[in-house]
PDB file of C-alpha atoms in Angstrom:
ATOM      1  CA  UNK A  25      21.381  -9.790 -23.580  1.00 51.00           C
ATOM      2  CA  UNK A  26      25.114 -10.032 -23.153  1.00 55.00           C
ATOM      3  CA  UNK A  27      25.263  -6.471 -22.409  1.00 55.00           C
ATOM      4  CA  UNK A  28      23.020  -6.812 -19.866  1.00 55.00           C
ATOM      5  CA  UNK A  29      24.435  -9.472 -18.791  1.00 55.00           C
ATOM      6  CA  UNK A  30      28.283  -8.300 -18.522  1.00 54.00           C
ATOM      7  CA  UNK A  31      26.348  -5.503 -16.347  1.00 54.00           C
ATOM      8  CA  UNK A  32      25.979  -7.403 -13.510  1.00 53.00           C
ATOM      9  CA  UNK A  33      29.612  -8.135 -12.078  1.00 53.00           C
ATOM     10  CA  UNK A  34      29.634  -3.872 -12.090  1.00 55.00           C
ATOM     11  CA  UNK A  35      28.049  -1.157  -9.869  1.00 58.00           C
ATOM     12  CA  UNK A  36      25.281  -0.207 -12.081  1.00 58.00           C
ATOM     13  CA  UNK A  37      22.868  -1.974 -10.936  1.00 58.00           C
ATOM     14  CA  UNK A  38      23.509  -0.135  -7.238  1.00 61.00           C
ATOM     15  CA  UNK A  39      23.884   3.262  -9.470  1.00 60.00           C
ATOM     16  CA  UNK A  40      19.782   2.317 -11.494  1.00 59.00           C
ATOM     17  CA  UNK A  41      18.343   1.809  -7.707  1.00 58.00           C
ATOM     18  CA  UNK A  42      20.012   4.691  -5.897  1.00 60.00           C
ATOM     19  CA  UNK A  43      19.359   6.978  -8.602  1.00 56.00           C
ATOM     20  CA  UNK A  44      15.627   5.946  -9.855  1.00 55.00           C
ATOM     21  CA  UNK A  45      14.163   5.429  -5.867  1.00 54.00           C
ATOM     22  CA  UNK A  46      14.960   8.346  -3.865  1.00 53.00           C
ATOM     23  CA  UNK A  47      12.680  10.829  -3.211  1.00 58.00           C
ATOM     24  CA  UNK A  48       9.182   8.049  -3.744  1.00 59.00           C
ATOM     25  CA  UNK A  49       6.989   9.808  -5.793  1.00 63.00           C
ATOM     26  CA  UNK A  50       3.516   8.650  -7.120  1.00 66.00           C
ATOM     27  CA  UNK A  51       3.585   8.122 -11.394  1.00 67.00           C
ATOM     28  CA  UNK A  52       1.898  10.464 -13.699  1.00 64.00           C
ATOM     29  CA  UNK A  53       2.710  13.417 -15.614  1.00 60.00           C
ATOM     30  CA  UNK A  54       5.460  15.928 -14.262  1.00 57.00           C
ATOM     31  CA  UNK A  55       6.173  13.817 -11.735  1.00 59.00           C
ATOM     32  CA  UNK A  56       8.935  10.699 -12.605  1.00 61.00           C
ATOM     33  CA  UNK A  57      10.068  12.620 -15.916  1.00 72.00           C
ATOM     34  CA  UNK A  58      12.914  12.827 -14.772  1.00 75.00           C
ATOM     35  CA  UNK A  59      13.809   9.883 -13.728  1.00 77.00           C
ATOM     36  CA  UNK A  60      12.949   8.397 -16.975  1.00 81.00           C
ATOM     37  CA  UNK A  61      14.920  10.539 -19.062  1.00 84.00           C
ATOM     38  CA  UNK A  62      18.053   9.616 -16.264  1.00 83.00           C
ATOM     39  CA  UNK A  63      16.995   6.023 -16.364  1.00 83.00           C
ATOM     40  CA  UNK A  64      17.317   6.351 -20.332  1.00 88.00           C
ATOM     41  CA  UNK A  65      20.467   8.058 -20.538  1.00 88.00           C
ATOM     42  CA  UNK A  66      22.265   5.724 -17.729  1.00 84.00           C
ATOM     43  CA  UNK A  67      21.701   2.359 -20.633  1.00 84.00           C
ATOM     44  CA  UNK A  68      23.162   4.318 -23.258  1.00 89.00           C
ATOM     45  CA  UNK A  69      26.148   5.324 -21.467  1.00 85.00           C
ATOM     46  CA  UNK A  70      26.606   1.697 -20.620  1.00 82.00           C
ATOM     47  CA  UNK A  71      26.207   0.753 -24.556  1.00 85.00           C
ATOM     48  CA  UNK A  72      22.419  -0.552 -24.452  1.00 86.00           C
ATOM     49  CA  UNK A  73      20.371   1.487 -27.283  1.00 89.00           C
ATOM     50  CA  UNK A  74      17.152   2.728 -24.971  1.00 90.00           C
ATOM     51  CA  UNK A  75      13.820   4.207 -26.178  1.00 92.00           C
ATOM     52  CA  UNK A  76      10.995   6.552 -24.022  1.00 90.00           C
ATOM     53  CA  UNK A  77       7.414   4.590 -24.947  1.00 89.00           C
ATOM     54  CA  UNK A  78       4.298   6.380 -24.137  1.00 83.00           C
ATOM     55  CA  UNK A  79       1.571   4.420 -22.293  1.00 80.00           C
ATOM     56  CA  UNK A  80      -1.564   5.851 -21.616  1.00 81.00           C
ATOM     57  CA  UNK A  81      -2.740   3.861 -18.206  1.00 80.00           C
ATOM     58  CA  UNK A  82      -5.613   4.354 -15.769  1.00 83.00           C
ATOM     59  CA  UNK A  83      -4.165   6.221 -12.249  1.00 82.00           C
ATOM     60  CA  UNK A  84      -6.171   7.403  -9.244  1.00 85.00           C
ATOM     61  CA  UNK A  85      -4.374   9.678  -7.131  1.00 84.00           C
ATOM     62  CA  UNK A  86      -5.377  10.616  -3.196  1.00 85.00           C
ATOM     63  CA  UNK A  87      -7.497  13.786  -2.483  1.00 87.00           C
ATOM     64  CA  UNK A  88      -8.088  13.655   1.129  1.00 89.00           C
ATOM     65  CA  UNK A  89      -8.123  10.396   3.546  1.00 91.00           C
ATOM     66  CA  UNK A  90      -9.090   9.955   7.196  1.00 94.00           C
ATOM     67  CA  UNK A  91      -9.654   7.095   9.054  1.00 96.00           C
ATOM     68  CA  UNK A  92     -11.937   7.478  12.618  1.00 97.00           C
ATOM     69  CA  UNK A  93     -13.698   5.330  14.816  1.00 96.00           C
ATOM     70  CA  UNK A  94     -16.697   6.676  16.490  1.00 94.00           C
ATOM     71  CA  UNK A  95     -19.111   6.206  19.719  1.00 93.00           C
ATOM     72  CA  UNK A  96     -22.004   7.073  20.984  1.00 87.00           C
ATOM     73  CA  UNK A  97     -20.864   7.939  24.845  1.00 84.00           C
ATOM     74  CA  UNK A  98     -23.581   6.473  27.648  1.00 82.00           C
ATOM     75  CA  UNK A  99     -26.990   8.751  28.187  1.00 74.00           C
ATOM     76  CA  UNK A 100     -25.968  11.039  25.963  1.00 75.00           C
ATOM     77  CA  UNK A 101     -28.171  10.954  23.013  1.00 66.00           C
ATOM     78  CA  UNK A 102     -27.201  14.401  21.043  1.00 73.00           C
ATOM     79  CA  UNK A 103     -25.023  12.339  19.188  1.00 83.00           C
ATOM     80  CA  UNK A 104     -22.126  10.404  18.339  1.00 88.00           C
ATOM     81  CA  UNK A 105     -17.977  11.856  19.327  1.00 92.00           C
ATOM     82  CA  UNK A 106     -14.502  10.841  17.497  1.00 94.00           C
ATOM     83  CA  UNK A 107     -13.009   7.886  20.087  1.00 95.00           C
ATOM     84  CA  UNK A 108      -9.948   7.670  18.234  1.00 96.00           C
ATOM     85  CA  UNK A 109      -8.347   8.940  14.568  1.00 97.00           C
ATOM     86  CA  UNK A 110      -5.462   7.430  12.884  1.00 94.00           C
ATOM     87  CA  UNK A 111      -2.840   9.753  12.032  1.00 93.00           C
ATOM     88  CA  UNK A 112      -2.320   7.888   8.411  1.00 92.00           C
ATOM     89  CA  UNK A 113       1.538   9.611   8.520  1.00 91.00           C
ATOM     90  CA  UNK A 114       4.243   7.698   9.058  1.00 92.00           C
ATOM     91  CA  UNK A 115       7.017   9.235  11.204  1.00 93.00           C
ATOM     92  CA  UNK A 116       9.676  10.906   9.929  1.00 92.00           C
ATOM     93  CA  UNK A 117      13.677   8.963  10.298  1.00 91.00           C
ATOM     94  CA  UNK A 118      16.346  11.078  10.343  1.00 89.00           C
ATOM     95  CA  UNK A 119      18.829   8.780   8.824  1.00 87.00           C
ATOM     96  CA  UNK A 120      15.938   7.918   5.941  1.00 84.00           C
ATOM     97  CA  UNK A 121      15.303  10.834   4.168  1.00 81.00           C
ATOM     98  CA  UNK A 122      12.838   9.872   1.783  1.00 78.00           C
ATOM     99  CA  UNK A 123      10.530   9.621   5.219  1.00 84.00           C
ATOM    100  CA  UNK A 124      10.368  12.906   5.302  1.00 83.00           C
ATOM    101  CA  UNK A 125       9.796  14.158   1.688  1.00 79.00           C
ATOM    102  CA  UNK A 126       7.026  16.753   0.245  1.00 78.00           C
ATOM    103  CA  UNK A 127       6.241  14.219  -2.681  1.00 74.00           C
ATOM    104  CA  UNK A 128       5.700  11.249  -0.722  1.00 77.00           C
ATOM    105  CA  UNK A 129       2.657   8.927  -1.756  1.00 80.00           C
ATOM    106  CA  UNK A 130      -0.048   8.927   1.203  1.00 84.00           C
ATOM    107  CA  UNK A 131      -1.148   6.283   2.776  1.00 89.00           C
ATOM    108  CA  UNK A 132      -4.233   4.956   0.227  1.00 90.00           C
ATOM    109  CA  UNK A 133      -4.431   1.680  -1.760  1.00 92.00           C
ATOM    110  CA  UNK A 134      -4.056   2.341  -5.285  1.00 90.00           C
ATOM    111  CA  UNK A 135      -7.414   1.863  -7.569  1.00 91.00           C
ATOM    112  CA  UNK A 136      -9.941   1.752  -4.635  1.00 91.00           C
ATOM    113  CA  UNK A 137     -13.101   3.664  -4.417  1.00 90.00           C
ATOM    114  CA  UNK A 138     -13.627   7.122  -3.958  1.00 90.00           C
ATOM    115  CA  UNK A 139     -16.311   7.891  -0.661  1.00 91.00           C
ATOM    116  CA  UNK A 140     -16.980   8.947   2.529  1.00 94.00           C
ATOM    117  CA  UNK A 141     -18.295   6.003   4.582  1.00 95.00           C
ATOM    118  CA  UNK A 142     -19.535   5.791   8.153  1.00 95.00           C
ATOM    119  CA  UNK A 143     -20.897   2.530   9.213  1.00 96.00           C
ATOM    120  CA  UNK A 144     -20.566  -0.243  11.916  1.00 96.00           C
ATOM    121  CA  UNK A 145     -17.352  -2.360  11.412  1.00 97.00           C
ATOM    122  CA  UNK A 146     -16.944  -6.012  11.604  1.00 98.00           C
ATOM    123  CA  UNK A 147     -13.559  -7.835  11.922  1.00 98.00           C
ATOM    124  CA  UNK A 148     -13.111 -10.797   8.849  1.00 98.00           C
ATOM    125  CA  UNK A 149      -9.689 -11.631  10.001  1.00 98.00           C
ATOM    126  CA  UNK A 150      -7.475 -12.200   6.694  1.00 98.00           C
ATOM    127  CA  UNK A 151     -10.457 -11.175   4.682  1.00 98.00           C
ATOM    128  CA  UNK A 152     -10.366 -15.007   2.638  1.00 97.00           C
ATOM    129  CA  UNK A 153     -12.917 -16.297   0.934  1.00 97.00           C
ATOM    130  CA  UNK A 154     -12.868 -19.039   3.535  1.00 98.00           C
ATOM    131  CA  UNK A 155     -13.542 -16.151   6.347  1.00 98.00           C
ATOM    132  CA  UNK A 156     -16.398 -14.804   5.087  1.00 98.00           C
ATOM    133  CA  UNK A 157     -18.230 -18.172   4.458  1.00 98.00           C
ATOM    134  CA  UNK A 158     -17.304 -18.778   8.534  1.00 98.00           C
ATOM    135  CA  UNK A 159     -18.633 -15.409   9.513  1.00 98.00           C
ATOM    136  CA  UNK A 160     -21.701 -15.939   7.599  1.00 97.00           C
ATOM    137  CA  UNK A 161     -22.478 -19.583   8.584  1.00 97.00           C
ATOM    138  CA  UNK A 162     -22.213 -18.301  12.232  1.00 98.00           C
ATOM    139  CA  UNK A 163     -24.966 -15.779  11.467  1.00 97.00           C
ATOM    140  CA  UNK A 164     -22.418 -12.474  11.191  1.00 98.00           C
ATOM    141  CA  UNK A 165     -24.613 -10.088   9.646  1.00 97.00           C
ATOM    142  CA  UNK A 166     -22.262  -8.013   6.952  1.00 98.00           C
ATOM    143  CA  UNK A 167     -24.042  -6.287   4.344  1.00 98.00           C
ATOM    144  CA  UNK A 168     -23.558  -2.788   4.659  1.00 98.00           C
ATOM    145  CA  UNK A 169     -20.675  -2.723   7.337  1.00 98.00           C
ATOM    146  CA  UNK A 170     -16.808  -2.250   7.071  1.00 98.00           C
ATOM    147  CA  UNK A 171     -14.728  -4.634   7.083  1.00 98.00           C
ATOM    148  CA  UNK A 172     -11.683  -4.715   9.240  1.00 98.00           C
ATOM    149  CA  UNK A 173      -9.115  -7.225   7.489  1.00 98.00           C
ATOM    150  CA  UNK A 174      -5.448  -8.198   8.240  1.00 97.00           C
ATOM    151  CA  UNK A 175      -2.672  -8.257   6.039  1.00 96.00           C
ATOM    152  CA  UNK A 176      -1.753 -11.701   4.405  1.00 94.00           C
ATOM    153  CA  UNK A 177      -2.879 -14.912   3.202  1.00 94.00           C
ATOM    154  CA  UNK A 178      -4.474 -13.570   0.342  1.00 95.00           C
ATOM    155  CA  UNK A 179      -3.771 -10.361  -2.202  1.00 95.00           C
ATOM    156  CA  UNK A 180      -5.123  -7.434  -0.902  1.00 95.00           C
ATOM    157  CA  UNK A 181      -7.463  -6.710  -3.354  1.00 95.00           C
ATOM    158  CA  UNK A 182      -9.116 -10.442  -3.185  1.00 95.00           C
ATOM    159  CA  UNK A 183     -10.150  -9.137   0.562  1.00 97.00           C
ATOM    160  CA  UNK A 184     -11.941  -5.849  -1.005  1.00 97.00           C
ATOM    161  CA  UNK A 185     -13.210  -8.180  -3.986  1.00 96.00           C
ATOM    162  CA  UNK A 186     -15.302 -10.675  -1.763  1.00 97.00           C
ATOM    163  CA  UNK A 187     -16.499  -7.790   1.065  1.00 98.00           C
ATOM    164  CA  UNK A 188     -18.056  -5.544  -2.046  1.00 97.00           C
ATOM    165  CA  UNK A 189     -19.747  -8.815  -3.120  1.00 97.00           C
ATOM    166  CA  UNK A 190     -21.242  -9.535  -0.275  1.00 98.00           C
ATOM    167  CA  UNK A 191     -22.588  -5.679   0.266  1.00 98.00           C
ATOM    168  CA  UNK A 192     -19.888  -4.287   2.808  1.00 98.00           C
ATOM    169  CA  UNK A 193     -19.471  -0.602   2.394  1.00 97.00           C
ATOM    170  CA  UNK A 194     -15.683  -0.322   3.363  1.00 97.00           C
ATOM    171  CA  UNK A 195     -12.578  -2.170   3.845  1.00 97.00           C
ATOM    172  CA  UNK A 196      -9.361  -1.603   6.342  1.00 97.00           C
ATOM    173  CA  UNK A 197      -6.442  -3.507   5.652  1.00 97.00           C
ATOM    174  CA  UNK A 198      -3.833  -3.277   8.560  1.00 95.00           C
ATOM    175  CA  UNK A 199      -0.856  -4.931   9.163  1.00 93.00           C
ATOM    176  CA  UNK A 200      -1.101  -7.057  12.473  1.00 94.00           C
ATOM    177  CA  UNK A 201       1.925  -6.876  14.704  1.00 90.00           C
ATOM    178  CA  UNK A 202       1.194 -10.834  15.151  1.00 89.00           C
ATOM    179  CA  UNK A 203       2.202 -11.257  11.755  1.00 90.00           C
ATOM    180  CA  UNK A 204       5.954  -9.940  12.186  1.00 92.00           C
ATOM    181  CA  UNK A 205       6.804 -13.558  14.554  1.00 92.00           C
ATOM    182  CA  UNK A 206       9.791 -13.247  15.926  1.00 94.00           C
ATOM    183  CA  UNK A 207      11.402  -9.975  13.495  1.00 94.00           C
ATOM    184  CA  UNK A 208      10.417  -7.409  15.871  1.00 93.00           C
ATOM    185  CA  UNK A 209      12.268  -5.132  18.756  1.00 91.00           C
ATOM    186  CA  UNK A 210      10.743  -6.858  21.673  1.00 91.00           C
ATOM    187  CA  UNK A 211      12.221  -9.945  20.436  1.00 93.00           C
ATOM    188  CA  UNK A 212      15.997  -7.808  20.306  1.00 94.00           C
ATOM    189  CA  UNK A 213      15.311  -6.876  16.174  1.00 96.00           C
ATOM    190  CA  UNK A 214      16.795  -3.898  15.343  1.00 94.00           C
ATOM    191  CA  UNK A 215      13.808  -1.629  13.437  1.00 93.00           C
ATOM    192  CA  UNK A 216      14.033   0.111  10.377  1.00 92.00           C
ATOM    193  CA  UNK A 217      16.762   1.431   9.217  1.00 89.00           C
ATOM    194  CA  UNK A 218      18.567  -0.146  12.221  1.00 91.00           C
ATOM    195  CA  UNK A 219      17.153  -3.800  11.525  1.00 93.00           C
ATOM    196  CA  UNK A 220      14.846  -5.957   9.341  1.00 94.00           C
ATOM    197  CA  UNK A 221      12.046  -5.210  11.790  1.00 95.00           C
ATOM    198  CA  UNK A 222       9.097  -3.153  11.009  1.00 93.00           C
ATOM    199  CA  UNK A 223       8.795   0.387  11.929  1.00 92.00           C
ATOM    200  CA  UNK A 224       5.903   0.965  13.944  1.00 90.00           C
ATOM    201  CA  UNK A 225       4.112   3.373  12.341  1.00 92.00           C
ATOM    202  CA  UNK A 226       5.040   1.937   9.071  1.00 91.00           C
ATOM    203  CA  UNK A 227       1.771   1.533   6.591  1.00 91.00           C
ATOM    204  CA  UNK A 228       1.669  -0.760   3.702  1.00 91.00           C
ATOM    205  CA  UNK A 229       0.535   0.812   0.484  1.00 87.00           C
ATOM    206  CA  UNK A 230      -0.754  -0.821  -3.072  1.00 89.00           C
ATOM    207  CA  UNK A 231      -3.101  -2.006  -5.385  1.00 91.00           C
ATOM    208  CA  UNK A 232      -5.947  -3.174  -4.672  1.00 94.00           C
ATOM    209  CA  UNK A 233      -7.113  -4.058  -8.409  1.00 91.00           C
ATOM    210  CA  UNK A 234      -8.956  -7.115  -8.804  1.00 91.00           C
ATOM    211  CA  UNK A 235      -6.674  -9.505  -9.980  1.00 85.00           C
ATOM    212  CA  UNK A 236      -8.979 -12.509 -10.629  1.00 85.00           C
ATOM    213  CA  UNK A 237     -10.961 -10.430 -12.842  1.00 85.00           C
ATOM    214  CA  UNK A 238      -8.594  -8.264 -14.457  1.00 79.00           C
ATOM    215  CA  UNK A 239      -4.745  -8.700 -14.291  1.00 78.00           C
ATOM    216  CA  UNK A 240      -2.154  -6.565 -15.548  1.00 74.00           C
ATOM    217  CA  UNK A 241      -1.843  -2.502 -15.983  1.00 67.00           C
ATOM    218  CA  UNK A 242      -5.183  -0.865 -16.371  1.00 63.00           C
TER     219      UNK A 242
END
């Protein structure tokens, strides 16, 4: 503890996050070994005795993703056409360079359900428990629709947790530019990398495990 201590009036700590972070890759075999055996060898040459432990742990890892909304355009009854698709890329910064790498994770929240799922969609706000039971008591019909939930209040996963209970088929989490109050460019915030305000085309990613059941690595 005192080494780690004594540690922090020096630049390591600047050296471990430049060093371990760039290029973002998703964990798993062949793909962070080497950061691990850097991370390792970076203690040791500041005196802390380091060891590599083996964990086996449960990972999914993105195949394909696509994210459309459809409609069935007036008289016509041959079928339904694509009214708008969501890129699900974020664009690329020049002064960022990790924005732009081969290895970067896609846009997908870790640990949800493989599927393809087209169904009628049905906006539940911050996806609370609390939203559901107002949607319902004002006769919302949602078994076997999507929901379309907004970032916050609650961890992601809770919002996924109560739609699947109540029979929904899907959920889209998106971050709501309402959310961002007064950090944002139309307010004179610089966006990132220029300021703390949030890149447009910036997508959140993360678990979506459910907590309240099961905490911790899987």
């Amino acid at each position: 503890m005192e080494q780690v201590l004594h540690l922090r009036g020096t630049s390591c700590g600047s050296e471990l996050l430049t060093g371990i972070y760039p290029p973002p890759v998703a964990p798993g075999p062949g793909s962070q070994g080497w950061q691990v055996l850097w991370t390792k060898n970076r203690w040791e040459e500041w005196g802390i005795k380091s060891d590599i432990v083996s964990y086996d742990v449960y990972l999914n890892r993105p195949v394909d993703h696509r994210l459309a909304l459809l409609e069935r355009p007036k008289g016509d009854a041959s079928g339904w056409r694509v009214a708008y698709e969501a890129s699900l890329v974020e664009d690329v910064l020049k002064t960022d360079p990790t924005t732009g790498s081969n290895n970067s994770i896609p846009t997908f929240h870790g640990y949800s359900a493989s599927g393809n799922v087209t169904a009628p969609f049905v906006f539940v706000n911050y996806g609370t428990y609390q939203d559901f039971e107002d949607l319902g008591r004002a006769g919302v019909s949602l078994e076997g629709k999507i929901a379309v939930a907004r970032y916050g209040s609650i961890f992601r996963g809770l919002k996924v947790k109560r739609a699947q209970e109540l029979g929904m088929v899907g959920v889209v989490i998106y971050s709501d530019p309402g959310g961002d109050g007064d950090i944002t460019a139309e307010k004179g915030v610089g966006q990132y990398p220029d300021g703390p305000a949030r890149q447009p085309s910036s997508v959140q990613r993360g678990s979506v495990q459910f907590l309240s059941v099961a905490p911790g690595d899987p």
